[in-house]
Amino acid sequence: MAINYVRVKRRIAVGATPGVKFLARIFRGQDVTMDAIAKEISNSTTVAYPDVVACLKALEISVSTHVLAGSAVKFNYLGHFIPGIKATACNTLEEVNNESIKKAKCRFFPSTAFMTDLSK
């Protein structure tokens, strides 16, 4: 399955060759819900829909719990969910506290296999 794209015209103001340029942008289809994924899994396996929903919900809760605790969550094929923070630099060790943390975030890093499939 290929990723769909559209061609768009953009005015580029920076770089070595500014001006009107044309580029490809991803054409996002409709968002897929956990319910839709559960139905797909249920239809392609012997696992009943309510059991799939329960497992997916448990996965969602477990991943968020571990990331919120500061642990990376690694899936073999998909990739890694890795927590991180942005913090203000302080002059002394004593100044570093909760207020010096600007933002918490979670980044997703796709696995090599997933990136290879994505590049096709």
Short mmCIF file of C-alpha atoms in Angstrom, two decimals:
data_model
loop_
_atom_site.label_atom_id
_atom_site.label_comp_id
_atom_site.label_asym_id
_atom_site.label_seq_id
_atom_site.Cartn_x
_atom_site.Cartn_y
_atom_site.Cartn_z
CA MET A 1 0.00 0.00 0.00
CA ALA A 2 1.43 3.37 -1.00
CA ILE A 3 1.02 6.68 0.77
CA ASN A 4 -1.19 9.05 -1.20
CA TYR A 5 -0.02 12.58 -1.88
CA VAL A 6 -1.16 15.76 -3.59
CA ARG A 7 0.90 18.29 -5.52
CA VAL A 8 0.85 21.81 -4.12
CA LYS A 9 2.24 25.20 -5.07
CA ARG A 10 4.16 27.07 -2.35
CA ARG A 11 5.98 30.38 -2.18
CA ILE A 12 9.41 29.70 -0.65
CA ALA A 13 11.02 32.79 0.90
CA VAL A 14 14.26 31.30 2.25
CA GLY A 15 17.10 29.24 0.83
CA ALA A 16 19.33 29.49 -2.21
CA THR A 17 16.50 29.61 -4.75
CA PRO A 18 13.45 31.38 -3.30
CA GLY A 19 10.26 31.79 -5.29
CA VAL A 20 7.25 29.76 -6.30
CA LYS A 21 7.92 26.03 -6.01
CA PHE A 22 5.88 22.84 -6.33
CA LEU A 23 6.07 19.98 -3.90
CA ALA A 24 4.30 16.87 -2.71
CA ARG A 25 2.26 16.90 0.50
CA ILE A 26 0.76 13.86 2.15
CA PHE A 27 -2.91 13.30 1.52
CA ARG A 28 -4.19 12.15 4.87
CA GLY A 29 -7.10 9.82 4.67
CA GLN A 30 -9.65 9.55 7.40
CA ASP A 31 -8.31 8.96 10.89
CA VAL A 32 -8.58 5.37 12.07
CA THR A 33 -10.08 4.80 15.50
CA MET A 34 -9.21 2.10 17.98
CA ASP A 35 -12.71 0.70 17.38
CA ALA A 36 -12.01 0.30 13.65
CA ILE A 37 -8.68 -1.39 14.35
CA ALA A 38 -10.37 -3.74 16.83
CA LYS A 39 -12.93 -4.70 14.17
CA GLU A 40 -10.15 -5.39 11.64
CA ILE A 41 -8.24 -7.56 14.11
CA SER A 42 -11.39 -9.39 15.14
CA ASN A 43 -12.32 -10.10 11.51
CA SER A 44 -8.84 -11.40 10.65
CA THR A 45 -8.36 -13.59 13.75
CA THR A 46 -10.33 -15.90 15.99
CA VAL A 47 -10.36 -13.33 18.80
CA ALA A 48 -13.75 -11.78 19.58
CA TYR A 49 -14.22 -8.03 19.15
CA PRO A 50 -14.74 -7.27 22.89
CA ASP A 51 -11.54 -9.16 23.73
CA VAL A 52 -9.58 -7.21 21.12
CA VAL A 53 -10.95 -3.91 22.47
CA ALA A 54 -9.97 -4.93 26.00
CA CYS A 55 -6.44 -5.82 24.88
CA LEU A 56 -5.98 -2.61 22.90
CA LYS A 57 -7.26 -0.52 25.80
CA ALA A 58 -4.92 -2.36 28.18
CA LEU A 59 -2.03 -1.72 25.76
CA GLU A 60 -2.92 1.97 25.60
CA ILE A 61 -3.02 2.26 29.40
CA SER A 62 0.19 0.27 29.86
CA VAL A 63 2.18 2.29 27.30
CA SER A 64 1.05 5.62 28.75
CA THR A 65 1.78 4.45 32.31
CA HIS A 66 5.35 3.47 31.44
CA VAL A 67 6.05 6.61 29.39
CA LEU A 68 4.66 8.83 32.18
CA ALA A 69 6.99 7.00 34.58
CA GLY A 70 9.96 7.92 32.37
CA SER A 71 10.51 4.56 30.65
CA ALA A 72 10.85 4.02 26.93
CA VAL A 73 8.38 1.55 25.43
CA LYS A 74 9.80 -0.47 22.55
CA PHE A 75 7.79 -2.41 19.98
CA ASN A 76 9.75 -4.71 17.68
CA TYR A 77 8.23 -3.64 14.37
CA LEU A 78 6.62 -0.26 15.11
CA GLY A 79 9.41 1.45 17.02
CA HIS A 80 9.94 3.23 20.32
CA PHE A 81 7.91 5.68 22.40
CA ILE A 82 10.49 7.68 24.35
CA PRO A 83 9.68 10.29 27.01
CA GLY A 84 11.62 13.51 27.26
CA ILE A 85 11.57 16.97 28.79
CA LYS A 86 12.60 20.49 27.85
CA ALA A 87 14.14 22.37 30.74
CA THR A 88 15.58 25.78 31.47
CA ALA A 89 19.31 25.89 32.15
CA CYS A 90 20.11 27.04 35.69
CA ASN A 91 23.28 28.49 37.18
CA THR A 92 23.35 26.22 40.24
CA LEU A 93 22.25 22.70 41.05
CA GLU A 94 19.90 24.00 43.74
CA GLU A 95 17.95 26.05 41.17
CA VAL A 96 16.98 22.93 39.23
CA ASN A 97 13.47 21.91 40.29
CA ASN A 98 10.00 21.26 38.88
CA GLU A 99 9.66 24.89 37.77
CA SER A 100 12.77 24.61 35.58
CA ILE A 101 10.99 21.99 33.45
CA LYS A 102 9.25 23.79 30.59
CA LYS A 103 7.57 20.90 28.83
CA ALA A 104 7.22 17.13 28.93
CA LYS A 105 6.88 15.24 25.67
CA CYS A 106 6.80 11.79 24.14
CA ARG A 107 8.56 11.14 20.86
CA PHE A 108 8.02 8.22 18.55
CA PHE A 109 11.00 6.75 16.73
CA PRO A 110 10.04 4.22 14.04
CA SER A 111 12.03 1.00 13.81
CA THR A 112 14.39 0.39 10.91
CA ALA A 113 12.04 -2.23 9.45
CA PHE A 114 9.05 0.13 9.67
CA MET A 115 11.05 2.95 8.04
CA THR A 116 12.13 0.60 5.26
CA ASP A 117 8.53 -0.35 4.57
CA LEU A 118 7.50 3.30 4.77
CA SER A 119 10.13 4.31 2.20
CA LYS A 120 8.73 1.85 -0.36
#
